[in-house]
PDB file of C-alpha atoms in Angstrom:
ATOM      1  CA  MET A1257      16.157 -25.985  -3.573  1.00 49.00           C
ATOM      2  CA  PRO A1258      15.009 -27.421  -0.243  1.00 44.00           C
ATOM      3  CA  GLU A1259      11.879 -26.082   1.446  1.00 46.00           C
ATOM      4  CA  THR A1260      12.851 -24.837   4.869  1.00 48.00           C
ATOM      5  CA  THR A1261      11.773 -22.609   7.723  1.00 60.00           C
ATOM      6  CA  SER A1262      15.283 -21.587   8.710  1.00 77.00           C
ATOM      7  CA  VAL A1263      18.460 -20.690   6.877  1.00 88.00           C
ATOM      8  CA  THR A1264      21.999 -21.363   8.036  1.00 91.00           C
ATOM      9  CA  ALA A1265      24.021 -20.363   4.966  1.00 95.00           C
ATOM     10  CA  PRO A1266      23.752 -17.923   2.051  1.00 96.00           C
ATOM     11  CA  GLY A1267      22.016 -19.316  -1.024  1.00 97.00           C
ATOM     12  CA  PHE A1268      18.778 -19.700  -2.966  1.00 96.00           C
ATOM     13  CA  TYR A1269      15.831 -21.212  -1.092  1.00 96.00           C
ATOM     14  CA  ASP A1270      12.324 -22.434  -1.778  1.00 93.00           C
ATOM     15  CA  LEU A1271      10.209 -20.790   0.918  1.00 92.00           C
ATOM     16  CA  THR A1272       6.498 -20.286   1.314  1.00 89.00           C
ATOM     17  CA  PRO A1273       5.380 -16.637   1.516  1.00 86.00           C
ATOM     18  CA  ALA A1274       4.805 -17.040   5.265  1.00 86.00           C
ATOM     19  CA  GLN A1275       8.257 -18.535   5.813  1.00 92.00           C
ATOM     20  CA  TYR A1276       9.973 -15.803   3.842  1.00 94.00           C
ATOM     21  CA  HIS A1277       8.109 -12.893   5.437  1.00 92.00           C
ATOM     22  CA  ALA A1278       8.756 -14.278   8.930  1.00 93.00           C
ATOM     23  CA  ASP A1279      12.491 -13.858   8.187  1.00 95.00           C
ATOM     24  CA  PRO A1280      14.258 -17.252   8.321  1.00 95.00           C
ATOM     25  CA  ALA A1281      17.809 -15.843   8.586  1.00 96.00           C
ATOM     26  CA  PRO A1282      19.990 -16.723  11.602  1.00 95.00           C
ATOM     27  CA  LYS A1283      19.715 -13.101  12.737  1.00 95.00           C
ATOM     28  CA  PRO A1284      17.165 -10.406  11.805  1.00 96.00           C
ATOM     29  CA  SER A1285      17.806  -9.630   8.160  1.00 97.00           C
ATOM     30  CA  LEU A1286      17.269  -6.579   5.999  1.00 97.00           C
ATOM     31  CA  ASN A1287      15.032  -6.746   2.939  1.00 97.00           C
ATOM     32  CA  SER A1288      14.393  -4.090   0.319  1.00 97.00           C
ATOM     33  CA  GLY A1289      11.058  -3.052   1.823  1.00 96.00           C
ATOM     34  CA  VAL A1290      12.583  -2.266   5.217  1.00 97.00           C
ATOM     35  CA  ALA A1291      15.564  -0.628   3.483  1.00 97.00           C
ATOM     36  CA  ALA A1292      13.149   1.641   1.580  1.00 97.00           C
ATOM     37  CA  LYS A1293      11.663   2.772   4.903  1.00 97.00           C
ATOM     38  CA  LEU A1294      15.162   3.671   6.090  1.00 97.00           C
ATOM     39  CA  LEU A1295      15.552   5.827   2.977  1.00 96.00           C
ATOM     40  CA  THR A1296      12.210   7.588   3.025  1.00 96.00           C
ATOM     41  CA  GLU A1297      11.165   7.467   6.690  1.00 96.00           C
ATOM     42  CA  THR A1298      13.137   6.650   9.866  1.00 96.00           C
ATOM     43  CA  PRO A1299      14.995   3.731  11.498  1.00 97.00           C
ATOM     44  CA  LYS A1300      12.123   3.510  13.992  1.00 97.00           C
ATOM     45  CA  THR A1301       9.672   2.961  11.131  1.00 96.00           C
ATOM     46  CA  ALA A1302      11.951   0.262   9.734  1.00 96.00           C
ATOM     47  CA  TRP A1303      12.164  -1.393  13.152  1.00 97.00           C
ATOM     48  CA  PHE A1304       8.383  -1.286  13.542  1.00 96.00           C
ATOM     49  CA  SER A1305       7.861  -3.101  10.229  1.00 94.00           C
ATOM     50  CA  HIS A1306      10.331  -5.906  10.973  1.00 96.00           C
ATOM     51  CA  PRO A1307       8.825  -9.256  12.087  1.00 94.00           C
ATOM     52  CA  ARG A1308      11.845 -10.240  14.178  1.00 95.00           C
ATOM     53  CA  LEU A1309      12.415  -6.912  15.944  1.00 95.00           C
ATOM     54  CA  ASN A1310       8.949  -5.587  16.753  1.00 93.00           C
ATOM     55  CA  PRO A1311       7.373  -7.932  19.356  1.00 90.00           C
ATOM     56  CA  GLU A1312       3.921  -6.634  18.416  1.00 87.00           C
ATOM     57  CA  PHE A1313       4.496  -6.941  14.672  1.00 85.00           C
ATOM     58  CA  GLN A1314       1.420  -7.548  12.578  1.00 75.00           C
ATOM     59  CA  GLU A1315       1.728  -7.716   8.816  1.00 68.00           C
ATOM     60  CA  GLN A1316       0.046  -4.718   7.237  1.00 56.00           C
ATOM     61  CA  ASP A1317      -1.270  -6.304   4.060  1.00 50.00           C
ATOM     62  CA  GLU A1318      -4.598  -4.717   3.276  1.00 45.00           C
ATOM     63  CA  LYS A1319      -4.037  -5.427  -0.451  1.00 49.00           C
ATOM     64  CA  LYS A1320      -3.345  -9.104   0.070  1.00 58.00           C
ATOM     65  CA  PHE A1321      -6.503 -10.154  -1.755  1.00 63.00           C
ATOM     66  CA  ASP A1322      -6.572  -7.511  -4.491  1.00 83.00           C
ATOM     67  CA  LEU A1323      -6.388  -7.876  -8.265  1.00 91.00           C
ATOM     68  CA  GLY A1324      -2.635  -7.361  -8.412  1.00 91.00           C
ATOM     69  CA  SER A1325      -1.847 -10.105  -5.931  1.00 91.00           C
ATOM     70  CA  VAL A1326      -4.073 -12.605  -7.757  1.00 93.00           C
ATOM     71  CA  ALA A1327      -2.574 -11.707 -11.153  1.00 94.00           C
ATOM     72  CA  HIS A1328       0.884 -11.984  -9.594  1.00 94.00           C
ATOM     73  CA  GLU A1329       0.225 -15.546  -8.447  1.00 93.00           C
ATOM     74  CA  LEU A1330      -1.332 -16.558 -11.771  1.00 94.00           C
ATOM     75  CA  LEU A1331       1.570 -15.160 -13.797  1.00 95.00           C
ATOM     76  CA  LEU A1332       4.261 -16.708 -11.619  1.00 94.00           C
ATOM     77  CA  GLY A1333       2.397 -19.974 -11.083  1.00 91.00           C
ATOM     78  CA  LYS A1334       3.445 -19.960  -7.464  1.00 87.00           C
ATOM     79  CA  GLY A1335       2.184 -18.560  -4.196  1.00 81.00           C
ATOM     80  CA  ALA A1336      -0.074 -19.345  -1.282  1.00 79.00           C
ATOM     81  CA  GLY A1337      -2.797 -20.773  -3.528  1.00 86.00           C
ATOM     82  CA  ILE A1338      -6.031 -19.139  -4.692  1.00 89.00           C
ATOM     83  CA  GLU A1339      -9.551 -20.152  -3.674  1.00 90.00           C
ATOM     84  CA  VAL A1340     -12.186 -18.730  -6.018  1.00 90.00           C
ATOM     85  CA  LEU A1341     -15.444 -18.047  -4.168  1.00 90.00           C
ATOM     86  CA  ASP A1342     -18.746 -17.576  -5.990  1.00 89.00           C
ATOM     87  CA  PHE A1343     -20.072 -14.431  -4.322  1.00 90.00           C
ATOM     88  CA  PRO A1344     -20.832 -11.024  -5.869  1.00 88.00           C
ATOM     89  CA  ASN A1345     -18.995  -9.250  -3.007  1.00 89.00           C
ATOM     90  CA  TRP A1346     -17.761  -9.744   0.560  1.00 89.00           C
ATOM     91  CA  THR A1347     -20.716  -8.092   2.313  1.00 90.00           C
ATOM     92  CA  THR A1348     -22.793 -11.164   3.239  1.00 92.00           C
ATOM     93  CA  LYS A1349     -22.165 -13.339   6.272  1.00 91.00           C
ATOM     94  CA  ALA A1350     -21.614 -16.400   4.089  1.00 92.00           C
ATOM     95  CA  ALA A1351     -19.035 -14.598   1.959  1.00 90.00           C
ATOM     96  CA  LYS A1352     -17.160 -13.335   5.014  1.00 91.00           C
ATOM     97  CA  GLU A1353     -17.118 -16.804   6.576  1.00 90.00           C
ATOM     98  CA  ALA A1354     -15.875 -18.405   3.351  1.00 91.00           C
ATOM     99  CA  ARG A1355     -13.149 -15.790   3.052  1.00 89.00           C
ATOM    100  CA  ALA A1356     -12.076 -16.307   6.667  1.00 90.00           C
ATOM    101  CA  GLU A1357     -11.937 -20.074   6.154  1.00 91.00           C
ATOM    102  CA  ALA A1358      -9.760 -19.697   3.052  1.00 89.00           C
ATOM    103  CA  VAL A1359      -7.374 -17.426   4.942  1.00 86.00           C
ATOM    104  CA  ALA A1360      -7.254 -19.864   7.860  1.00 87.00           C
ATOM    105  CA  ASN A1361      -6.263 -22.574   5.378  1.00 87.00           C
ATOM    106  CA  GLY A1362      -3.420 -20.403   4.086  1.00 83.00           C
ATOM    107  CA  LEU A1363      -5.148 -19.639   0.768  1.00 87.00           C
ATOM    108  CA  GLN A1364      -5.859 -16.387  -1.028  1.00 87.00           C
ATOM    109  CA  PRO A1365      -9.641 -15.875  -1.310  1.00 91.00           C
ATOM    110  CA  CYS A1366     -10.833 -14.345  -4.535  1.00 89.00           C
ATOM    111  CA  LEU A1367     -14.219 -13.422  -5.995  1.00 91.00           C
ATOM    112  CA  VAL A1368     -15.132 -14.862  -9.387  1.00 91.00           C
ATOM    113  CA  ASP A1369     -15.245 -11.505 -11.185  1.00 92.00           C
ATOM    114  CA  LEU A1370     -11.842 -10.499  -9.884  1.00 92.00           C
ATOM    115  CA  TYR A1371     -10.351 -13.883 -10.755  1.00 93.00           C
ATOM    116  CA  GLU A1372     -11.604 -13.646 -14.338  1.00 95.00           C
ATOM    117  CA  LYS A1373     -10.164 -10.140 -14.634  1.00 95.00           C
ATOM    118  CA  ALA A1374      -6.816 -11.360 -13.301  1.00 95.00           C
ATOM    119  CA  GLN A1375      -6.834 -14.148 -15.881  1.00 96.00           C
ATOM    120  CA  ALA A1376      -7.455 -11.586 -18.632  1.00 97.00           C
ATOM    121  CA  MET A1377      -4.596  -9.466 -17.300  1.00 97.00           C
ATOM    122  CA  VAL A1378      -2.157 -12.364 -17.328  1.00 97.00           C
ATOM    123  CA  ALA A1379      -3.239 -13.418 -20.830  1.00 98.00           C
ATOM    124  CA  ALA A1380      -2.662  -9.855 -22.054  1.00 98.00           C
ATOM    125  CA  ALA A1381       0.731  -9.765 -20.315  1.00 98.00           C
ATOM    126  CA  ARG A1382       1.873 -12.949 -22.028  1.00 97.00           C
ATOM    127  CA  VAL A1383       0.783 -11.680 -25.446  1.00 98.00           C
ATOM    128  CA  GLN A1384       2.637  -8.389 -25.005  1.00 98.00           C
ATOM    129  CA  LEU A1385       5.766 -10.064 -23.656  1.00 97.00           C
ATOM    130  CA  GLY A1386       5.626 -12.567 -26.506  1.00 96.00           C
ATOM    131  CA  ASP A1387       5.862  -9.681 -28.974  1.00 97.00           C
ATOM    132  CA  ASP A1388       8.959  -8.304 -27.220  1.00 97.00           C
ATOM    133  CA  PRO A1389      12.202  -9.650 -28.754  1.00 96.00           C
ATOM    134  CA  GLU A1390      14.163  -8.776 -25.593  1.00 95.00           C
ATOM    135  CA  ASN A1391      11.732 -10.198 -23.046  1.00 96.00           C
ATOM    136  CA  PHE A1392       9.666 -12.826 -24.876  1.00 96.00           C
ATOM    137  CA  ASP A1393      10.835 -15.540 -22.467  1.00 95.00           C
ATOM    138  CA  ALA A1394      10.063 -13.624 -19.264  1.00 96.00           C
ATOM    139  CA  PHE A1395       8.128 -15.746 -16.754  1.00 96.00           C
ATOM    140  CA  THR A1396       8.649 -18.865 -18.884  1.00 94.00           C
ATOM    141  CA  ASN A1397      12.212 -20.138 -18.516  1.00 91.00           C
ATOM    142  CA  GLY A1398      13.219 -20.084 -14.883  1.00 95.00           C
ATOM    143  CA  ARG A1399      11.671 -20.236 -11.425  1.00 95.00           C
ATOM    144  CA  GLY A1400       9.192 -18.096  -9.563  1.00 94.00           C
ATOM    145  CA  GLU A1401       9.326 -16.807  -5.983  1.00 95.00           C
ATOM    146  CA  VAL A1402      12.982 -17.657  -5.373  1.00 96.00           C
ATOM    147  CA  ALA A1403      14.261 -16.528  -1.982  1.00 97.00           C
ATOM    148  CA  VAL A1404      17.871 -15.388  -1.841  1.00 97.00           C
ATOM    149  CA  LEU A1405      19.690 -14.893   1.455  1.00 98.00           C
ATOM    150  CA  TRP A1406      23.196 -13.549   1.776  1.00 98.00           C
ATOM    151  CA  GLN A1407      25.511 -11.511   3.969  1.00 97.00           C
ATOM    152  CA  GLU A1408      26.910  -8.031   3.379  1.00 97.00           C
ATOM    153  CA  GLN A1409      30.162  -6.866   4.899  1.00 95.00           C
ATOM    154  CA  THR A1410      29.661  -3.648   6.879  1.00 96.00           C
ATOM    155  CA  ALA A1411      31.852  -1.670   9.261  1.00 94.00           C
ATOM    156  CA  PRO A1412      30.445  -3.428  12.361  1.00 93.00           C
ATOM    157  CA  GLY A1413      30.612  -6.854  10.682  1.00 94.00           C
ATOM    158  CA  LYS A1414      28.578  -9.101   8.390  1.00 96.00           C
ATOM    159  CA  MET A1415      24.835  -8.513   8.253  1.00 97.00           C
ATOM    160  CA  TRP A1416      22.157 -10.833   6.863  1.00 97.00           C
ATOM    161  CA  MET A1417      20.071  -9.729   3.868  1.00 98.00           C
ATOM    162  CA  ARG A1418      17.137 -11.355   2.110  1.00 97.00           C
ATOM    163  CA  GLY A1419      15.111 -10.901  -1.054  1.00 97.00           C
ATOM    164  CA  GLN A1420      12.242 -12.680  -2.815  1.00 97.00           C
ATOM    165  CA  LEU A1421      12.773 -12.780  -6.578  1.00 97.00           C
ATOM    166  CA  ASP A1422       9.537 -12.818  -8.556  1.00 97.00           C
ATOM    167  CA  TRP A1423      11.253 -14.608 -11.424  1.00 97.00           C
ATOM    168  CA  PHE A1424      14.830 -15.846 -11.749  1.00 97.00           C
ATOM    169  CA  MET A1425      15.786 -16.884 -15.268  1.00 95.00           C
ATOM    170  CA  ASP A1426      17.541 -20.173 -15.980  1.00 92.00           C
ATOM    171  CA  ASP A1427      20.583 -18.284 -17.293  1.00 88.00           C
ATOM    172  CA  GLN A1428      20.975 -16.826 -13.751  1.00 84.00           C
ATOM    173  CA  GLN A1429      21.645 -13.433 -15.282  1.00 92.00           C
ATOM    174  CA  ARG A1430      18.148 -11.904 -15.319  1.00 96.00           C
ATOM    175  CA  ILE A1431      15.579 -11.081 -12.655  1.00 98.00           C
ATOM    176  CA  TYR A1432      12.029 -10.012 -13.520  1.00 98.00           C
ATOM    177  CA  ASP A1433       9.786  -8.263 -11.013  1.00 98.00           C
ATOM    178  CA  TYR A1434       6.070  -7.978 -11.798  1.00 97.00           C
ATOM    179  CA  LYS A1435       4.222  -4.856 -10.685  1.00 97.00           C
ATOM    180  CA  THR A1436       0.607  -3.890 -11.260  1.00 96.00           C
ATOM    181  CA  PHE A1437       0.434  -0.101 -11.274  1.00 96.00           C
ATOM    182  CA  ALA A1438      -2.911   1.704 -11.137  1.00 95.00           C
ATOM    183  CA  PRO A1439      -1.655   4.998 -12.684  1.00 96.00           C
ATOM    184  CA  GLY A1440      -0.660   3.057 -15.821  1.00 95.00           C
ATOM    185  CA  ALA A1441       2.379   1.419 -17.375  1.00 96.00           C
ATOM    186  CA  ASP A1442       4.153   4.587 -18.540  1.00 97.00           C
ATOM    187  CA  PRO A1443       7.854   3.915 -17.838  1.00 97.00           C
ATOM    188  CA  GLU A1444       8.782   7.477 -16.843  1.00 96.00           C
ATOM    189  CA  ASN A1445       5.904   7.811 -14.402  1.00 96.00           C
ATOM    190  CA  PHE A1446       6.674   4.405 -12.898  1.00 97.00           C
ATOM    191  CA  ILE A1447      10.313   5.313 -12.236  1.00 97.00           C
ATOM    192  CA  LYS A1448       9.218   8.502 -10.460  1.00 96.00           C
ATOM    193  CA  TYR A1449       6.970   6.394  -8.249  1.00 96.00           C
ATOM    194  CA  LEU A1450       9.825   4.019  -7.449  1.00 96.00           C
ATOM    195  CA  VAL A1451      12.211   6.798  -6.463  1.00 96.00           C
ATOM    196  CA  ARG A1452       9.647   8.620  -4.310  1.00 95.00           C
ATOM    197  CA  GLY A1453       9.101   5.483  -2.233  1.00 96.00           C
ATOM    198  CA  GLY A1454      12.709   4.320  -2.168  1.00 96.00           C
ATOM    199  CA  LYS A1455      11.641   1.282  -4.161  1.00 97.00           C
ATOM    200  CA  ASP A1456      14.251   1.876  -6.864  1.00 97.00           C
ATOM    201  CA  ILE A1457      16.766   0.105  -4.612  1.00 98.00           C
ATOM    202  CA  GLN A1458      14.972  -3.190  -5.196  1.00 98.00           C
ATOM    203  CA  ASP A1459      17.046  -3.581  -8.366  1.00 98.00           C
ATOM    204  CA  PRO A1460      20.557  -3.214  -6.884  1.00 98.00           C
ATOM    205  CA  PHE A1461      19.500  -4.849  -3.625  1.00 98.00           C
ATOM    206  CA  TYR A1462      18.280  -8.065  -5.284  1.00 98.00           C
ATOM    207  CA  SER A1463      21.047  -7.972  -7.882  1.00 98.00           C
ATOM    208  CA  ARG A1464      23.774  -7.748  -5.263  1.00 97.00           C
ATOM    209  CA  GLY A1465      22.174 -10.657  -3.399  1.00 97.00           C
ATOM    210  CA  VAL A1466      22.190 -12.898  -6.461  1.00 97.00           C
ATOM    211  CA  ALA A1467      25.699 -11.744  -7.347  1.00 97.00           C
ATOM    212  CA  SER A1468      26.926 -12.536  -3.846  1.00 97.00           C
ATOM    213  CA  VAL A1469      25.625 -16.108  -3.995  1.00 97.00           C
ATOM    214  CA  LEU A1470      26.929 -16.652  -7.545  1.00 97.00           C
ATOM    215  CA  ASP A1471      30.209 -14.850  -6.793  1.00 96.00           C
ATOM    216  CA  VAL A1472      29.912 -12.409  -9.712  1.00 97.00           C
ATOM    217  CA  ASP A1473      29.765  -8.628  -9.993  1.00 97.00           C
ATOM    218  CA  TRP A1474      26.316  -7.186  -9.226  1.00 97.00           C
ATOM    219  CA  GLU A1475      26.335  -5.253 -12.504  1.00 96.00           C
ATOM    220  CA  ALA A1476      26.440  -8.570 -14.366  1.00 96.00           C
ATOM    221  CA  ILE A1477      22.864  -9.197 -13.200  1.00 97.00           C
ATOM    222  CA  THR A1478      20.033  -7.677 -15.253  1.00 97.00           C
ATOM    223  CA  PHE A1479      16.963  -6.548 -13.319  1.00 98.00           C
ATOM    224  CA  ARG A1480      13.753  -5.569 -15.098  1.00 98.00           C
ATOM    225  CA  PHE A1481      10.393  -4.406 -13.796  1.00 98.00           C
ATOM    226  CA  VAL A1482       7.386  -5.684 -15.723  1.00 98.00           C
ATOM    227  CA  VAL A1483       4.740  -3.013 -15.150  1.00 98.00           C
ATOM    228  CA  GLN A1484       1.085  -3.589 -16.039  1.00 98.00           C
ATOM    229  CA  HIS A1485      -1.995  -1.399 -15.852  1.00 97.00           C
ATOM    230  CA  PRO A1486      -4.810  -3.288 -14.051  1.00 96.00           C
ATOM    231  CA  GLU A1487      -7.504  -1.979 -16.413  1.00 96.00           C
ATOM    232  CA  PRO A1488      -8.292  -3.007 -20.012  1.00 96.00           C
ATOM    233  CA  PRO A1489      -6.502  -3.209 -22.366  1.00 97.00           C
ATOM    234  CA  PHE A1490      -3.992  -4.111 -19.609  1.00 98.00           C
ATOM    235  CA  LEU A1491      -1.061  -2.306 -21.221  1.00 98.00           C
ATOM    236  CA  LEU A1492       2.377  -3.449 -20.141  1.00 98.00           C
ATOM    237  CA  SER A1493       5.913  -2.076 -20.237  1.00 98.00           C
ATOM    238  CA  VAL A1494       9.283  -3.550 -19.301  1.00 98.00           C
ATOM    239  CA  VAL A1495      11.413  -1.057 -17.396  1.00 98.00           C
ATOM    240  CA  GLU A1496      15.134  -1.260 -16.686  1.00 98.00           C
ATOM    241  CA  ILE A1497      16.924   1.514 -14.810  1.00 97.00           C
ATOM    242  CA  GLU A1498      19.738   2.863 -16.986  1.00 97.00           C
ATOM    243  CA  SER A1499      23.330   2.443 -15.802  1.00 95.00           C
ATOM    244  CA  GLN A1500      23.925   5.865 -14.215  1.00 96.00           C
ATOM    245  CA  GLY A1501      20.630   5.806 -12.359  1.00 96.00           C
ATOM    246  CA  ARG A1502      21.234   2.219 -11.346  1.00 97.00           C
ATOM    247  CA  GLN A1503      24.538   3.176  -9.743  1.00 98.00           C
ATOM    248  CA  TRP A1504      22.733   5.979  -7.886  1.00 97.00           C
ATOM    249  CA  SER A1505      20.195   3.432  -6.601  1.00 97.00           C
ATOM    250  CA  TYR A1506      23.045   1.114  -5.628  1.00 98.00           C
ATOM    251  CA  ASP A1507      24.607   3.907  -3.567  1.00 98.00           C
ATOM    252  CA  ARG A1508      21.256   4.448  -1.863  1.00 97.00           C
ATOM    253  CA  SER A1509      21.000   0.748  -1.070  1.00 97.00           C
ATOM    254  CA  GLN A1510      24.511   0.840   0.392  1.00 98.00           C
ATOM    255  CA  TRP A1511      23.540   3.772   2.593  1.00 98.00           C
ATOM    256  CA  ALA A1512      20.507   1.838   3.856  1.00 97.00           C
ATOM    257  CA  ILE A1513      22.614  -1.261   4.571  1.00 98.00           C
ATOM    258  CA  ASP A1514      25.193   0.769   6.490  1.00 97.00           C
ATOM    259  CA  LYS A1515      22.466   2.569   8.420  1.00 97.00           C
ATOM    260  CA  TRP A1516      20.819  -0.731   9.279  1.00 97.00           C
ATOM    261  CA  ALA A1517      24.105  -2.208  10.479  1.00 97.00           C
ATOM    262  CA  ASP A1518      24.797   0.816  12.651  1.00 96.00           C
ATOM    263  CA  CYS A1519      21.321   0.662  14.212  1.00 96.00           C
ATOM    264  CA  ALA A1520      21.599  -3.094  14.788  1.00 96.00           C
ATOM    265  CA  VAL A1521      24.947  -2.867  16.546  1.00 95.00           C
ATOM    266  CA  LYS A1522      23.849   0.027  18.758  1.00 95.00           C
ATOM    267  CA  GLN A1523      20.371  -1.506  19.215  1.00 95.00           C
ATOM    268  CA  GLN A1524      19.043   1.962  18.654  1.00 95.00           C
ATOM    269  CA  TYR A1525      16.399   2.722  16.043  1.00 96.00           C
ATOM    270  CA  ARG A1526      15.601   6.425  16.190  1.00 95.00           C
ATOM    271  CA  GLY A1527      12.568   8.250  14.895  1.00 95.00           C
ATOM    272  CA  PHE A1528      12.882  11.907  13.982  1.00 93.00           C
ATOM    273  CA  VAL A1529      15.598  13.850  15.787  1.00 89.00           C
ATOM    274  CA  PRO A1530      14.018  15.273  18.994  1.00 91.00           C
ATOM    275  CA  ARG A1531      14.216  18.981  18.215  1.00 94.00           C
ATOM    276  CA  THR A1532      12.331  21.712  16.388  1.00 95.00           C
ATOM    277  CA  HIS A1533      12.753  21.213  12.647  1.00 93.00           C
ATOM    278  CA  HIS A1534      13.154  24.484  10.765  1.00 94.00           C
ATOM    279  CA  VAL A1535      12.058  23.651   7.224  1.00 94.00           C
ATOM    280  CA  GLY A1536      12.248  25.908   4.196  1.00 95.00           C
ATOM    281  CA  ILE A1537       9.508  26.190   1.581  1.00 94.00           C
ATOM    282  CA  PRO A1538      10.404  24.096  -1.489  1.00 92.00           C
ATOM    283  CA  THR A1539      11.647  26.121  -4.448  1.00 95.00           C
ATOM    284  CA  TRP A1540       9.075  24.608  -6.785  1.00 93.00           C
ATOM    285  CA  SER A1541       6.250  25.755  -4.462  1.00 95.00           C
ATOM    286  CA  GLN A1542       7.607  29.301  -4.441  1.00 95.00           C
ATOM    287  CA  MET A1543       7.902  29.284  -8.240  1.00 95.00           C
ATOM    288  CA  GLU A1544       4.335  28.003  -8.636  1.00 95.00           C
ATOM    289  CA  TRP A1545       3.038  30.711  -6.323  1.00 94.00           C
ATOM    290  CA  GLU A1546       5.007  33.414  -8.129  1.00 96.00           C
ATOM    291  CA  ASP A1547       3.516  32.275 -11.445  1.00 96.00           C
ATOM    292  CA  ARG A1548       0.033  32.327  -9.916  1.00 95.00           C
ATOM    293  CA  ARG A1549       0.589  35.814  -8.435  1.00 94.00           C
ATOM    294  CA  ARG A1550       1.862  37.213 -11.733  1.00 95.00           C
ATOM    295  CA  ALA A1551      -1.015  35.654 -13.665  1.00 96.00           C
ATOM    296  CA  ASP A1552      -3.515  37.208 -11.259  1.00 95.00           C
ATOM    297  CA  GLU A1553      -1.787  40.589 -11.508  1.00 94.00           C
ATOM    298  CA  LEU A1554      -1.830  40.432 -15.300  1.00 94.00           C
ATOM    299  CA  ALA A1555      -5.517  39.507 -15.299  1.00 94.00           C
ATOM    300  CA  GLU A1556      -6.339  42.492 -13.074  1.00 93.00           C
ATOM    301  CA  GLN A1557      -4.398  44.796 -15.410  1.00 93.00           C
ATOM    302  CA  MET A1558      -6.276  43.477 -18.433  1.00 93.00           C
ATOM    303  CA  LEU A1559      -9.620  43.965 -16.689  1.00 92.00           C
ATOM    304  CA  ALA A1560      -8.634  47.510 -15.718  1.00 90.00           C
ATOM    305  CA  GLN A1561      -7.567  48.336 -19.292  1.00 90.00           C
ATOM    306  CA  ALA A1562     -10.792  46.910 -20.650  1.00 88.00           C
ATOM    307  CA  ALA A1563     -12.814  49.004 -18.192  1.00 87.00           C
ATOM    308  CA  GLU A1564     -10.879  52.135 -19.198  1.00 85.00           C
ATOM    309  CA  GLN A1565     -11.476  51.461 -22.887  1.00 87.00           C
ATOM    310  CA  LEU A1566     -15.171  50.909 -22.259  1.00 84.00           C
ATOM    311  CA  GLU A1567     -15.392  54.125 -20.274  1.00 82.00           C
ATOM    312  CA  ALA A1568     -13.572  56.069 -22.997  1.00 83.00           C
ATOM    313  CA  ALA A1569     -15.911  54.675 -25.658  1.00 81.00           C
ATOM    314  CA  GLU A1570     -18.912  55.890 -23.735  1.00 72.00           C
TER     315      GLU A1570
END
C-alpha cells in the first residue's frame, strides 16, 4: 500500500495518523466519528468536527498522550511513534519543554511510569488473546492502522467515506478494533456505552467500507472489539455485536450517511430546530420517583404504627 497524502480512488491506503485525520479524500468524507455525532447530536456538531469543512477546525484530542493511546500504539506496532521521557510528571519546565519538542517532532510523549504500565497492559492482552481459540491470532497476522476509503451511493449521488482499521487480518475477513475502557471490560456494559455514543456504527461502517473495496457483502466481514480495562489485572474481552443488533447498527449508519449526503448537497448543517422544544419526562424517571414516593409513604406508615404501639404499651 503506497503512503500518500491524497486519494483518488477507493482502496486500502497506508497513511500516517495526521494524513488520515486531515481527510485525504477528493471531497470531504464521512468517517464513523462524525457519523456518530450526526446520530447523537446535530449536523452542525458534525460539521464543526470536520477538518475539511470547519475553517477554524482544531483537533480536540486531550487524551492523545494517555495510557490507552500508548497501549494502542504498542499493541498495533504502528502509529506516530512514542518518545519516553524520564520525568515523574509534566509539571516542571523541563518536562513541558521536552513534551512540546516531542509533539513538534510528530511523536507521542510518554512518561516512564505510564509507558511501563502500557507495556504491562499489552503483555496481559496478548496472554489473554492467546488463550482464546477464536481470537488467538488477533493483532498478529495482518496489518495495523489500515486506512480504507470508498464511496457510498446516496440519493444525491456518490459520497466519499473513510475509516481507519486498527487491525485488518490477512484473510481480509476480520477487523479488530482495540478499546481501553475505564469502567471495565464487561461486554454488556461496553455495548451500552457504544450505543449511547452512536459508536456501535463503527462495526457496520468499517465493514461496509472493506466490503465495498473487496466487492463482497458487508455481512461477510467480521468486526470485533477488543476491550481492555486499563487497571491491573488488565482484564480483556472480545465483543462482537450479534446479527440482529448489527443490522440495527447498519440501519443507523445508513441513516447517518443519507443525512450527511443531504446536508452536503444543500450545504446546510443545522443545529437544533429553532423553536421551543416541549419535552416529556422520561418514563423511567417517573417510575423511579413513584417507587421513591411509595417507599417514603410506607416508611411513614411504619413509624406511625410503631409510635401507636409504643403509646398503647405505655
